[in-house]
Structure formats: C-alpha cells, structure tokens
Amino acid sequence: MAEAAPKFPEVQGGGSLIIAWQIRDKHVLVVGGGEVAAGRILHCLNADAKVTVVSPAARLNPEVAYRVTQNQVTHVDRNFEPADLDGADMVLVAVDDPAASTTIWKLCKERRIPANIADVPPECDFYFGSVHRDGPLQIMVSTNGKGPRLASIIRKFIAKCLPSNAGHAIETVGQLRVRLRQMAPRPEEGPKRMAWMTKVSDAYPWDEMCGLSEEDMANLLRFYPSGKVPSLDELKAMRANPEVSKNVFDGSFGFSVGA
Amino acid sequence: MAEAAPKFPEVQGGGSLIIAWQIRDKHVLVVGGGEVAAGRILHCLNADAKVTVVSPAARLNPEVAYRVTQNQVTHVDRNFEPADLDGADMVLVAVDDPAASTTIWKLCKERRIPANIADVPPECDFYFGSVHRDGPLQIMVSTNGKGPRLASIIRKFIAKCLPSNAGHAIETVGQLRVRLRQMAPRPEEGPKRMAWMTKVSDAYPWDEMCGLSEEDMANLLRFYPSGKVPSLDELKAMRANPEVSKNVFDGSFGFSVGA
C-alpha cells in the first residue's frame, strides 16, 4: 500500500531568501554616483541608513549631486580606496570598471561585509528587486533575474490592485495595538488584548480598514472592556452620533460580530 | 521667488532594505526545531541553501522531523554549542530561551555572521515577511513589524489579483532571451537583441504572456531577423496554422505592432 503523502509544503528550489534588512543608522558605502547608484541610495535612505558615496564629483548624476547638497548623504570626492571599507556595514558598487569592482568585492568578502556589485550576479550577496512603498507597507517583486523589466511592470500592477491608502490600514492596526496597550497595560491582560485584536482583524476586511479615522479607532477601543467588536457598519454609524453610541453600549443595538 | 522643487523622489524613511539574499549552496544554521524554525527552514530550502538544524530530536516539530527523514536538512541532535557557528553563512534562532538567544546573537556579531533571533527585533540583522512564490516570481510583503497578520492577508490578496500562472510569463520571457541568444549569438548583435526584447515586452501585456506556449515562442522568434514583433492576435492565429504563418512572412498579414 502506498504511504499517504505528507502534508508539509513541498520545497520549491531556485528562489532567493527575501528579507527585510535592517540598516537604520548603519553605514552603507556606495561606490559610484551614476544612475544605478542613485536608485540604491534612495533604497538605503528610505531604510534610514547613513550613506557615504565615493565618487569623483564630476561623475555624480544630478539626483546623487542633489542628495549631496541636501546633506542626505556624505560625499567623498575621489575614487575608491580600501580604507573606505572601515566601518562599513554594507557595500554597494555601481561603477563601469569590472576589475575595480572585483577588487572591492574580494575586499568585502575578506572583511565579511555584505556587498552587491551591480550587474555582476556572482559578486553579489544579495540582489535588489522592484519595491512598492506605502507608509509601513513594502512589497518587493523579484523575478530572480529572469526579467527585471517585468519585475517593475508587476510591481505597478500590484500597486494598482491594492486599495488606495493601503498603508493607512497597517498604521491603523499598529496604532490600535499601541493605544490598546496604553488603555490596558497590565501584562496579565496580554491574552485578552491579543484575542480582541485577532477578533478585530477577523471582523473587518483589511481593505475596509484603510478608511478608518481617528474617531473610529477611539470608538472601537470603547468596546474592548466588553471583549466585543462592532460590525464595520455599526462602527461607521457611531461617527459623530452619540445616540447610536449610547444604544450600542446599553445593548439595544445588535451586534453582528464578536457578540 | 521660491525655487522650483527638485524632481527627485523624496526620501520616505522608516522602511527596511528589502533584498533577495543569495544562499544557494551556502550554510544556514537553524537553532531550534519548532514551528517558527519550520517556516524559516522552508524559506531557506526554497532558496537552495544547505540547512543544518541544531535541536534535541524530542523537540522537533513534525514538519522539521519530516525534512530530517527526507535528508532535506542536516540534523544535530543536541542543544547549541558555539562551534556550530563554524562555517555558517547565516544563523536563524527560534528557541524559547531569551538568554541563550542573546548569547548566540553576540557570538554571531563577533564573527560577522548575519543573524535573525525570532521575536527579538533588536537582535536581528533582518526580518522575514510573507512571501508569495510562483516559479521564478517572488513577492514579499512586509509591514515593518506593524502587522504580521496583515502581511499574510495582503500577500493572499495579491496572489488573488495576479493572473494565474504569472510565474510562467516570467519563465517565457527568460526562455525567449536564452533562445534568442542561441539563435543570434554574436556579441555585436547585442543591441539588436536587446531592442527586440524590449519591443516584445512593450507589445504584449505581461499578464497575456502567461498563456504563451512553446509553439508561440518558436513562432515569435521567427520574427527576430526582421526586427518585427507580431501582435498577440497574430501570434495566436499562427498556432498550427501554416497558412497564416506564410501570410505573415510574405507581408500580406498586417502588422499592428513593431512594423
């Protein structure tokens, strides 16, 4: 008799390990100041890194030059020297000089510094993809090198599919969690807090949460002591409508969710 | 008079640097064998890493135990010892022991090994997100810690938006590029090859490319010498229809694209 197939996900090789690298206040060295460097610098600044660009000033593209004048990056006006690697937590190279690139890559590997040499896949600890950003939401599309153009097209396709202001829904949930902890700070309430947050997540379609206001959140939090969660329609009906609020709390307003 | 605002993208801090880490044939050490470890092990195997799991056998969850029996991972049947870090390119810790976790984190930092200690954000070089996978296509959703549940919900939402078999479109483009290089291998044809590939990308909506077959690709490649690209309808009309093919090539079939 054949054995039953195991219920665990099958391994699907050939991918990358896609991760959200934490570079807040870390030192990123960018060698080169052209268009590719400009894109990478923006990625790093969006993640709050301290960026140093090593490149002769004459070769900076307008975007990189602008970021230098705005003090968004530190500029070293010359070609790369090995001492530039001192203190670097990550190195990104984007220069049209394969020999120099390979030299920098080898130095990075000796020092165990994660590095990416643009356009030289074997000299990359990691690749970049196309990233959609909306507040705390980041969505990265990788085609694992099969079609960088397609990655960007698919990213735009996804951006169109998402409800507008999707990042706001995430902010809302994040703020709700913070306020709830302020309202019910005792550690022993942890399980009750968590159960209620789960109930909220299950009660409202996430895309509908994009439209919740400060007032809605304040109204929603009033339900926490009872452990209940109003339906989205009930919550909306409470907007600037104390009568409904009163009815909700004296029980004369029906709960359709979490009651 | 006010200066004109610069046309460069504004920095939007607070994000992560989302990257596709290359761990094919690299050594990943996973400390712990519970549910969290199981998820991370799968991520690593999907990226072709060599995974070693350090955990007493009695504490392996069924999925991890299954991967051990299938020789998908190497198992070390005991608690962590510092020598386990020898040769590790990345370390993932998922054990319910904050003191032990912190010790491992510090050892990793001394040795400059990228590491992630589950549930301890300050002891993480990187975070994981929710990943959609379809062949060469990987889409990672991160809420930057604001809502892990939402990350998973948004990933499922995106998966539903995407045309079925979206990964196939990417494979198609990748294969087309490889075959084109076989057909026209001379380096001096590089610009012509690249221009034609761009024309193809621009001519067909990417989601329509999901439906292209081997036969369609072979037909499409026949247009390369002329530098032309047929419309998608023309390409479909050529399926097992030599008459149309003939007309296309003698010019009696109108080109709507790239002519």
Short mmCIF file of C-alpha atoms in Angstrom, two decimals:
data_model
loop_
_atom_site.label_atom_id
_atom_site.label_comp_id
_atom_site.label_asym_id
_atom_site.label_seq_id
_atom_site.Cartn_x
_atom_site.Cartn_y
_atom_site.Cartn_z
CA MET A 1 0.00 0.00 0.00
CA ALA A 2 1.26 3.46 -0.87
CA GLU A 3 2.09 5.75 2.02
CA ALA A 4 -0.07 8.83 2.38
CA ALA A 5 1.70 11.91 1.02
CA PRO A 6 2.98 14.12 3.81
CA LYS A 7 1.01 17.28 4.38
CA PHE A 8 4.01 19.58 4.52
CA PRO A 9 4.74 22.20 1.86
CA GLU A 10 6.94 20.89 -0.92
CA VAL A 11 10.33 22.52 -1.37
CA GLN A 12 10.38 24.72 -4.48
CA GLY A 13 14.07 25.48 -5.11
CA GLY A 14 15.55 28.14 -7.32
CA GLY A 15 14.36 31.14 -5.34
CA SER A 16 16.10 33.72 -3.18
CA LEU A 17 15.72 34.33 0.54
CA ILE A 18 13.80 37.59 0.50
CA ILE A 19 14.45 39.53 3.69
CA ALA A 20 13.89 42.98 5.13
CA TRP A 21 17.42 44.08 6.03
CA GLN A 22 17.65 46.48 8.98
CA ILE A 23 20.06 49.28 8.16
CA ARG A 24 18.70 52.11 10.33
CA ASP A 25 21.77 54.10 11.43
CA LYS A 26 24.09 51.55 9.82
CA HIS A 27 26.86 52.68 7.47
CA VAL A 28 26.35 51.90 3.80
CA LEU A 29 29.20 52.64 1.42
CA VAL A 30 28.14 53.33 -2.16
CA VAL A 31 30.96 53.25 -4.71
CA GLY A 32 29.92 55.17 -7.81
CA GLY A 33 27.49 58.04 -8.31
CA GLY A 34 25.61 57.25 -11.53
CA GLU A 35 22.00 56.32 -12.20
CA VAL A 36 22.22 52.83 -10.68
CA ALA A 37 23.88 54.26 -7.57
CA ALA A 38 21.10 56.87 -7.33
CA GLY A 39 18.43 54.15 -7.14
CA ARG A 40 20.31 52.22 -4.49
CA ILE A 41 21.00 55.33 -2.43
CA LEU A 42 17.26 56.06 -2.32
CA HIS A 43 16.51 52.48 -1.19
CA CYS A 44 19.05 52.92 1.64
CA LEU A 45 17.79 56.35 2.70
CA ASN A 46 14.24 55.00 2.80
CA ALA A 47 15.54 52.49 5.33
CA ASP A 48 17.26 55.21 7.42
CA ALA A 49 20.85 54.20 6.64
CA LYS A 50 23.82 56.53 6.89
CA VAL A 51 25.08 56.61 3.32
CA THR A 52 28.55 57.55 2.12
CA VAL A 53 29.09 57.95 -1.63
CA VAL A 54 32.62 57.62 -3.00
CA SER A 55 32.90 59.09 -6.50
CA PRO A 56 34.65 61.98 -8.22
CA ALA A 57 32.22 64.92 -8.09
CA ALA A 58 32.33 65.28 -11.87
CA ARG A 59 30.74 61.84 -12.24
CA LEU A 60 27.78 62.32 -9.88
CA ASN A 61 24.42 62.18 -11.63
CA PRO A 62 22.01 65.05 -10.87
CA GLU A 63 19.98 63.04 -8.31
CA VAL A 64 23.07 61.97 -6.35
CA ALA A 65 24.50 65.51 -6.56
CA TYR A 66 21.18 66.83 -5.21
CA ARG A 67 21.28 64.43 -2.25
CA VAL A 68 24.84 65.57 -1.51
CA THR A 69 23.78 69.26 -1.43
CA GLN A 70 20.85 68.32 0.84
CA ASN A 71 23.24 66.52 3.23
CA GLN A 72 21.21 63.34 2.78
CA VAL A 73 24.47 61.52 2.04
CA THR A 74 28.15 62.05 2.84
CA HIS A 75 30.26 62.58 -0.27
CA VAL A 76 33.91 61.56 -0.70
CA ASP A 77 35.14 63.28 -3.85
CA ARG A 78 37.63 60.78 -5.29
CA ASN A 79 37.91 57.18 -6.46
CA PHE A 80 37.56 54.24 -4.05
CA GLU A 81 40.35 53.41 -1.60
CA PRO A 82 40.39 50.26 0.56
CA ALA A 83 40.26 52.32 3.78
CA ASP A 84 36.74 53.40 2.72
CA LEU A 85 35.57 49.98 3.89
CA ASP A 86 36.50 50.73 7.51
CA GLY A 87 33.27 50.82 9.49
CA ALA A 88 31.05 49.92 6.51
CA ASP A 89 28.14 47.60 7.34
CA MET A 90 27.17 47.12 3.69
CA VAL A 91 28.81 47.97 0.36
CA LEU A 92 27.08 48.71 -2.95
CA VAL A 93 29.24 49.10 -6.04
CA ALA A 94 27.94 50.61 -9.27
CA VAL A 95 30.90 51.64 -11.43
CA ASP A 96 31.71 50.75 -15.05
CA ASP A 97 35.00 49.10 -14.14
CA PRO A 98 34.83 45.30 -13.81
CA ALA A 99 38.40 44.97 -12.49
CA ALA A 100 37.92 47.59 -9.77
CA SER A 101 34.53 46.05 -8.90
CA THR A 102 36.04 42.60 -8.44
CA THR A 103 38.79 44.02 -6.24
CA ILE A 104 36.23 45.70 -3.98
CA TRP A 105 34.12 42.52 -3.88
CA LYS A 106 37.13 40.47 -2.72
CA LEU A 107 38.00 43.02 -0.03
CA CYS A 108 34.40 42.92 1.21
CA LYS A 109 34.47 39.13 1.41
CA GLU A 110 37.74 39.17 3.38
CA ARG A 111 36.09 41.54 5.85
CA ARG A 112 32.74 39.75 5.76
CA ILE A 113 30.85 42.85 4.67
CA PRO A 114 27.63 42.12 2.72
CA ALA A 115 28.06 43.52 -0.78
CA ASN A 116 26.33 43.93 -4.12
CA ILE A 117 28.29 44.58 -7.30
CA ALA A 118 25.75 45.89 -9.82
CA ASP A 119 25.32 43.73 -12.93
CA VAL A 120 27.73 41.04 -11.69
CA PRO A 121 25.47 38.35 -10.15
CA PRO A 122 28.34 36.10 -8.96
CA GLU A 123 29.68 39.07 -7.00
CA CYS A 124 26.51 39.72 -5.05
CA ASP A 125 25.47 38.56 -1.60
CA PHE A 126 22.03 39.86 -2.50
CA TYR A 127 20.03 41.31 -5.37
CA PHE A 128 17.64 44.22 -5.46
CA GLY A 129 14.08 43.99 -6.73
CA SER A 130 11.31 46.39 -7.57
CA VAL A 131 9.73 47.81 -4.39
CA HIS A 132 6.29 49.31 -3.84
CA ARG A 133 6.16 51.54 -0.79
CA ASP A 134 3.15 52.95 1.04
CA GLY A 135 3.99 54.04 4.58
CA PRO A 136 4.81 50.97 6.66
CA LEU A 137 3.88 48.66 3.76
CA GLN A 138 6.66 47.45 1.49
CA ILE A 139 6.11 44.97 -1.31
CA MET A 140 9.11 43.67 -3.19
CA VAL A 141 8.89 41.90 -6.53
CA SER A 142 11.75 39.68 -7.65
CA THR A 143 11.90 37.65 -10.84
CA ASN A 144 15.17 36.10 -9.67
CA GLY A 145 17.00 37.72 -12.54
CA LYS A 146 14.68 36.42 -15.28
CA GLY A 147 13.11 39.76 -16.15
CA PRO A 148 13.97 42.98 -14.33
CA ARG A 149 11.61 44.89 -16.64
CA LEU A 150 8.80 42.52 -15.75
CA ALA A 151 9.51 42.96 -12.03
CA SER A 152 8.82 46.65 -12.40
CA ILE A 153 5.68 46.03 -14.51
CA ILE A 154 4.35 43.53 -11.95
CA ARG A 155 5.09 45.96 -9.11
CA LYS A 156 2.99 48.63 -10.85
CA PHE A 157 0.23 46.06 -11.48
CA ILE A 158 0.14 45.20 -7.77
CA ALA A 159 0.13 48.88 -6.79
CA LYS A 160 -3.00 49.34 -8.92
CA CYS A 161 -4.72 46.29 -7.36
CA LEU A 162 -4.18 47.50 -3.81
CA PRO A 163 -6.84 49.73 -2.28
CA SER A 164 -5.66 53.32 -2.18
CA ASN A 165 -4.17 54.21 1.15
CA ALA A 166 -3.42 50.56 1.98
CA GLY A 167 -0.51 51.68 4.15
CA HIS A 168 -3.02 53.55 6.31
CA ALA A 169 -4.76 50.28 7.22
CA ILE A 170 -1.48 48.98 8.58
CA GLU A 171 -0.84 52.20 10.50
CA THR A 172 -4.35 51.90 11.92
CA VAL A 173 -3.80 48.37 13.17
CA GLY A 174 -0.39 49.37 14.57
CA GLN A 175 -1.85 52.38 16.38
CA LEU A 176 -4.79 50.36 17.66
CA ARG A 177 -2.35 47.91 19.23
CA VAL A 178 -0.32 50.73 20.84
CA ARG A 179 -3.41 52.51 22.22
CA LEU A 180 -4.87 49.28 23.50
CA ARG A 181 -1.68 48.63 25.43
CA GLN A 182 -1.91 52.16 26.91
CA MET A 183 -5.54 51.58 27.86
CA ALA A 184 -4.99 48.09 29.32
CA PRO A 185 -1.30 47.99 30.21
CA ARG A 186 -1.27 45.14 32.73
CA PRO A 187 0.80 42.19 31.49
CA GLU A 188 -1.82 39.73 32.70
CA GLU A 189 -4.26 41.28 30.20
CA GLY A 190 -1.97 40.20 27.33
CA PRO A 191 -4.09 37.25 26.23
CA LYS A 192 -7.33 39.33 26.37
CA ARG A 193 -5.65 42.10 24.33
CA MET A 194 -4.37 39.64 21.78
CA ALA A 195 -7.72 37.84 21.49
CA TRP A 196 -9.51 41.15 20.92
CA MET A 197 -7.01 42.30 18.28
CA THR A 198 -7.50 38.99 16.46
CA LYS A 199 -11.26 39.50 16.62
CA VAL A 200 -10.83 42.97 15.09
CA SER A 201 -8.62 41.60 12.29
CA ASP A 202 -11.18 38.89 11.55
CA ALA A 203 -14.19 41.23 11.72
CA TYR A 204 -13.06 43.82 9.18
CA PRO A 205 -11.83 43.16 5.66
CA TRP A 206 -8.36 44.69 5.65
CA ASP A 207 -9.05 46.89 2.66
CA GLU A 208 -12.01 48.43 4.52
CA MET A 209 -9.69 49.36 7.37
CA CYS A 210 -7.97 51.83 5.04
CA GLY A 211 -10.93 54.14 5.64
CA LEU A 212 -10.97 54.11 9.46
CA SER A 213 -10.41 57.50 11.07
CA GLU A 214 -9.03 58.56 14.44
CA GLU A 215 -12.60 58.89 15.69
CA ASP A 216 -13.46 55.36 14.52
CA MET A 217 -10.48 53.98 16.39
CA ALA A 218 -11.44 55.79 19.58
CA ASN A 219 -14.99 54.41 19.23
CA LEU A 220 -13.67 50.92 18.54
CA LEU A 221 -11.48 50.93 21.64
CA ARG A 222 -14.56 51.60 23.79
CA PHE A 223 -15.66 48.05 23.02
CA TYR A 224 -12.51 46.43 24.38
CA PRO A 225 -13.60 46.11 28.05
CA SER A 226 -16.60 44.03 26.95
CA GLY A 227 -14.40 41.93 24.66
CA LYS A 228 -16.82 42.71 21.81
CA VAL A 229 -16.16 44.07 18.33
CA PRO A 230 -18.85 46.05 16.47
CA SER A 231 -19.53 45.40 12.81
CA LEU A 232 -17.99 47.90 10.43
CA ASP A 233 -21.43 49.38 9.71
CA GLU A 234 -22.10 49.81 13.41
CA LEU A 235 -18.74 51.48 13.84
CA LYS A 236 -19.44 53.87 10.97
CA ALA A 237 -22.89 54.65 12.37
CA MET A 238 -21.24 55.85 15.57
CA ARG A 239 -19.43 58.68 13.76
CA ALA A 240 -20.46 61.92 15.47
CA ASN A 241 -23.66 60.23 16.52
CA PRO A 242 -23.82 59.95 20.30
CA GLU A 243 -27.32 58.46 20.17
CA VAL A 244 -26.07 55.37 18.33
CA SER A 245 -23.13 55.16 20.68
CA LYS A 246 -25.48 55.16 23.64
CA ASN A 247 -27.60 52.41 22.12
CA VAL A 248 -24.56 50.35 21.29
CA PHE A 249 -23.43 50.42 24.85
CA ASP A 250 -26.77 49.82 26.52
CA GLY A 251 -27.16 46.73 24.37
CA SER A 252 -30.17 47.89 22.32
CA PHE A 253 -28.04 47.94 19.16
CA GLY A 254 -27.49 44.47 17.75
CA PHE A 255 -24.01 43.07 17.43
CA SER A 256 -23.41 41.08 14.34
CA VAL A 257 -19.80 40.28 15.11
CA GLY A 258 -17.96 39.05 18.15
CA ALA A 259 -21.01 39.14 20.42
CA MET B 1 10.82 83.87 -5.68
CA ALA B 2 10.53 80.27 -4.50
CA GLU B 3 12.92 77.76 -6.03
CA ALA B 4 11.35 75.05 -8.16
CA ALA B 5 11.01 71.80 -6.22
CA PRO B 6 13.57 69.23 -7.33
CA LYS B 7 12.19 66.41 -9.41
CA PHE B 8 13.88 63.63 -7.48
CA PRO B 9 11.93 61.15 -5.37
CA GLU B 10 11.53 62.27 -1.78
CA VAL B 11 13.11 60.14 0.92
CA GLN B 12 10.46 58.21 2.85
CA GLY B 13 12.26 56.88 5.93
CA GLY B 14 11.14 54.19 8.33
CA GLY B 15 11.34 51.29 5.89
CA SER B 16 13.65 48.31 5.54
CA LEU B 17 16.04 47.49 2.73
CA ILE B 18 14.24 44.60 1.09
CA ILE B 19 16.70 42.36 -0.69
CA ALA B 20 16.85 38.94 -2.32
CA TRP B 21 19.62 37.21 -0.40
CA GLN B 22 21.56 34.60 -2.36
CA ILE B 23 22.06 31.49 -0.24
CA ARG B 24 22.30 28.79 -2.91
CA ASP B 25 24.78 26.22 -1.51
CA LYS B 26 25.51 28.49 1.48
CA HIS B 27 25.38 27.10 5.01
CA VAL B 28 22.45 28.21 7.13
CA LEU B 29 22.41 27.19 10.78
CA VAL B 30 18.95 26.96 12.33
CA VAL B 31 18.90 26.75 16.13
CA GLY B 32 15.59 25.28 17.28
CA GLY B 33 13.17 22.91 15.60
CA GLY B 34 9.70 24.22 16.41
CA GLU B 35 7.00 25.78 14.24
CA VAL B 36 8.86 29.06 13.65
CA ALA B 37 12.01 27.15 12.70
CA ALA B 38 9.95 25.03 10.28
CA GLY B 39 8.81 28.13 8.38
CA ARG B 40 12.32 29.51 8.15
CA ILE B 41 13.78 26.20 7.05
CA LEU B 42 11.32 26.09 4.16
CA HIS B 43 12.27 29.64 3.11
CA CYS B 44 15.94 28.59 3.09
CA LEU B 45 15.34 25.33 1.19
CA ASN B 46 13.32 27.24 -1.42
CA ALA B 47 16.48 29.30 -1.95
CA ASP B 48 18.68 26.19 -2.27
CA ALA B 49 20.61 26.65 0.99
CA LYS B 50 22.34 23.84 2.85
CA VAL B 51 20.47 23.83 6.16
CA THR B 52 21.68 22.41 9.48
CA VAL B 53 19.18 22.21 12.33
CA VAL B 54 20.51 22.06 15.90
CA SER B 55 17.86 20.84 18.33
CA PRO B 56 17.23 17.84 20.54
CA ALA B 57 15.25 15.34 18.43
CA ALA B 58 12.45 15.26 21.02
CA ARG B 59 11.73 18.93 20.33
CA LEU B 60 11.47 18.76 16.53
CA ASN B 61 8.02 19.60 15.21
CA PRO B 62 6.54 17.12 12.70
CA GLU B 63 7.46 19.21 9.64
CA VAL B 64 11.09 19.61 10.72
CA ALA B 65 11.29 15.91 11.65
CA TYR B 66 9.90 15.06 8.20
CA ARG B 67 12.56 17.19 6.47
CA VAL B 68 15.23 15.40 8.54
CA THR B 69 13.99 11.97 7.42
CA GLN B 70 13.93 13.21 3.81
CA ASN B 71 17.55 14.39 4.13
CA GLN B 72 16.44 17.87 3.15
CA VAL B 73 18.31 19.20 6.20
CA THR B 74 21.21 18.01 8.35
CA HIS B 75 20.18 17.38 11.95
CA VAL B 76 22.39 17.81 15.03
CA ASP B 77 20.58 16.12 17.91
CA ARG B 78 21.54 18.31 20.89
CA ASN B 79 21.46 21.88 22.15
CA PHE B 80 23.51 24.64 20.50
CA GLU B 81 27.28 24.82 21.01
CA PRO B 82 29.45 27.75 19.83
CA ALA B 83 31.40 25.51 17.44
CA ASP B 84 28.15 25.10 15.46
CA LEU B 85 28.84 28.57 14.07
CA ASP B 86 32.00 27.41 12.28
CA GLY B 87 31.36 27.71 8.55
CA ALA B 88 27.86 29.18 8.96
CA ASP B 89 26.96 31.87 6.43
CA MET B 90 23.70 32.79 8.18
CA VAL B 91 22.15 31.93 11.55
CA LEU B 92 18.45 31.73 12.40
CA VAL B 93 17.49 31.23 16.05
CA ALA B 94 13.99 30.20 17.13
CA VAL B 95 14.15 28.86 20.68
CA ASP B 96 12.14 29.86 23.76
CA ASP B 97 15.24 30.87 25.71
CA PRO B 98 15.99 34.62 25.65
CA ALA B 99 19.35 34.25 27.45
CA ALA B 100 20.61 31.56 25.08
CA SER B 101 19.32 33.56 22.10
CA THR B 102 21.21 36.67 23.18
CA THR B 103 24.40 34.66 23.65
CA ILE B 104 24.13 33.26 20.12
CA TRP B 105 23.37 36.74 18.72
CA LYS B 106 26.52 38.15 20.33
CA LEU B 107 28.67 35.30 19.01
CA CYS B 108 27.27 35.90 15.52
CA LYS B 109 28.07 39.61 15.72
CA GLU B 110 31.66 38.87 16.83
CA ARG B 111 32.02 36.64 13.79
CA ARG B 112 30.07 38.98 11.49
CA ILE B 113 27.53 36.30 10.58
CA PRO B 114 24.12 37.70 9.53
CA ALA B 115 21.57 36.52 12.08
CA ASN B 116 17.89 36.64 12.99
CA ILE B 117 16.69 35.92 16.51
CA ALA B 118 12.96 35.24 16.21
CA ASP B 119 10.72 37.66 18.13
CA VAL B 120 13.66 39.81 19.30
CA PRO B 121 13.78 42.71 16.79
CA PRO B 122 16.90 44.37 18.29
CA GLU B 123 18.74 41.08 17.76
CA CYS B 124 18.02 40.82 14.05
CA ASP B 125 20.10 41.89 11.06
CA PHE B 126 16.97 41.24 9.00
CA TYR B 127 13.30 40.37 9.35
CA PHE B 128 11.21 37.89 7.43
CA GLY B 129 7.98 38.81 5.65
CA SER B 130 5.17 36.96 3.97
CA VAL B 131 6.27 35.59 0.58
CA HIS B 132 4.19 34.64 -2.47
CA ARG B 133 6.00 32.23 -4.75
CA ASP B 134 5.19 31.22 -8.31
CA GLY B 135 8.17 29.74 -10.12
CA PRO B 136 10.78 32.45 -10.66
CA LEU B 137 8.39 35.10 -9.27
CA GLN B 138 8.71 36.00 -5.59
CA ILE B 139 6.68 38.75 -3.96
CA MET B 140 7.45 39.68 -0.38
CA VAL B 141 5.10 41.70 1.81
CA SER B 142 6.49 43.48 4.84
CA THR B 143 4.55 45.70 7.24
CA ASN B 144 7.81 46.60 9.00
CA GLY B 145 6.57 44.92 12.16
CA LYS B 146 3.25 46.79 12.34
CA GLY B 147 1.03 43.83 11.50
CA PRO B 148 2.41 40.38 10.68
CA ARG B 149 -1.16 39.04 10.33
CA LEU B 150 -1.92 41.77 7.82
CA ALA B 151 1.24 40.96 5.85
CA SER B 152 -0.09 37.47 5.30
CA ILE B 153 -3.60 38.76 4.41
CA ILE B 154 -2.14 41.24 1.90
CA ARG B 155 0.05 38.53 0.39
CA LYS B 156 -3.04 36.38 -0.21
CA PHE B 157 -4.88 39.41 -1.65
CA ILE B 158 -2.02 39.98 -4.12
CA ALA B 159 -1.92 36.30 -5.06
CA LYS B 160 -5.61 36.53 -6.00
CA CYS B 161 -5.04 39.69 -8.09
CA LEU B 162 -2.27 38.14 -10.15
CA PRO B 163 -3.21 36.27 -13.30
CA SER B 164 -2.97 32.53 -12.75
CA ASN B 165 0.34 31.15 -13.89
CA ALA B 166 2.03 34.56 -13.63
CA GLY B 167 5.34 32.84 -12.99
CA HIS B 168 5.02 31.25 -16.43
CA ALA B 169 5.10 34.68 -18.09
CA ILE B 170 8.46 35.31 -16.46
CA GLU B 171 9.77 31.89 -17.48
CA THR B 172 8.61 32.64 -21.01
CA VAL B 173 10.49 35.92 -21.16
CA GLY B 174 13.56 34.28 -19.62
CA GLN B 175 13.47 31.40 -22.12
CA LEU B 176 12.87 33.76 -25.01
CA ARG B 177 16.02 35.66 -24.05
CA VAL B 178 18.06 32.42 -23.81
CA ARG B 179 16.78 31.07 -27.15
CA LEU B 180 17.35 34.40 -28.84
CA ARG B 181 20.96 34.35 -27.70
CA GLN B 182 21.33 30.81 -29.12
CA MET B 183 19.79 31.91 -32.40
CA ALA B 184 21.81 35.13 -32.68
CA PRO B 185 24.87 34.54 -30.53
CA ARG B 186 27.25 37.17 -31.94
CA PRO B 187 28.15 39.81 -29.35
CA GLU B 188 27.77 42.58 -31.94
CA GLU B 189 24.08 41.64 -32.21
CA GLY B 190 23.59 42.53 -28.53
CA PRO B 191 21.87 45.88 -29.17
CA LYS B 192 19.56 44.36 -31.81
CA ARG B 193 18.65 41.51 -29.43
CA MET B 194 18.01 43.92 -26.60
CA ALA B 195 15.91 46.26 -28.77
CA TRP B 196 13.78 43.35 -29.98
CA MET B 197 13.23 42.00 -26.44
CA THR B 198 12.12 45.48 -25.37
CA LYS B 199 9.72 45.59 -28.32
CA VAL B 200 8.29 42.22 -27.23
CA SER B 201 7.86 43.43 -23.63
CA ASP B 202 6.12 46.57 -24.84
CA ALA B 203 3.91 44.75 -27.37
CA TYR B 204 2.29 42.22 -25.04
CA PRO B 205 0.57 42.95 -21.75
CA TRP B 206 2.57 40.88 -19.28
CA ASP B 207 -0.48 39.05 -17.98
CA GLU B 208 -1.25 37.88 -21.52
CA MET B 209 2.22 36.36 -21.75
CA CYS B 210 1.18 33.82 -19.11
CA GLY B 211 -0.69 32.00 -21.88
CA LEU B 212 2.14 31.73 -24.43
CA SER B 213 3.13 28.19 -25.34
CA GLU B 214 6.37 26.66 -26.63
CA GLU B 215 4.91 26.83 -30.12
CA ASP B 216 4.08 30.53 -29.73
CA MET B 217 7.64 31.25 -28.67
CA ALA B 218 9.09 29.38 -31.61
CA ASN B 219 6.77 31.35 -33.92
CA LEU B 220 7.68 34.61 -32.22
CA LEU B 221 11.40 34.01 -32.66
CA ARG B 222 10.89 33.68 -36.42
CA PHE B 223 10.20 37.43 -36.45
CA TYR B 224 13.53 38.39 -34.90
CA PRO B 225 15.60 38.61 -38.11
CA SER B 226 13.18 41.24 -39.46
CA GLY B 227 13.25 43.11 -36.14
CA LYS B 228 9.45 42.96 -36.12
CA VAL B 229 7.06 41.75 -33.42
CA PRO B 230 3.60 40.40 -34.33
CA SER B 231 0.56 41.46 -32.35
CA LEU B 232 -0.65 38.92 -29.83
CA ASP B 233 -3.67 38.09 -32.02
CA GLU B 234 -1.42 37.50 -34.99
CA LEU B 235 0.80 35.27 -32.92
CA LYS B 236 -2.18 33.25 -31.70
CA ALA B 237 -3.51 32.96 -35.25
CA MET B 238 -0.26 31.25 -36.22
CA ARG B 239 -0.91 28.31 -33.90
CA ALA B 240 -0.87 25.18 -36.03
CA ASN B 241 -1.92 27.29 -38.97
CA PRO B 242 0.84 27.31 -41.58
CA GLU B 243 -1.27 29.39 -43.97
CA VAL B 244 -1.31 32.32 -41.58
CA SER B 245 2.38 31.85 -40.92
CA LYS B 246 3.05 32.04 -44.63
CA ASN B 247 0.99 35.20 -44.99
CA VAL B 248 2.70 36.78 -42.03
CA PHE B 249 6.06 36.23 -43.58
CA ASP B 250 5.22 37.29 -47.12
CA GLY B 251 3.88 40.55 -45.74
CA SER B 252 0.22 40.05 -46.68
CA PHE B 253 -0.75 39.87 -43.00
CA GLY B 254 -0.82 43.31 -41.39
CA PHE B 255 1.46 44.13 -38.52
CA SER B 256 -0.09 46.25 -35.86
CA VAL B 257 2.96 46.36 -33.68
CA GLY B 258 6.61 47.00 -34.28
CA ALA B 259 6.20 47.22 -38.04
#
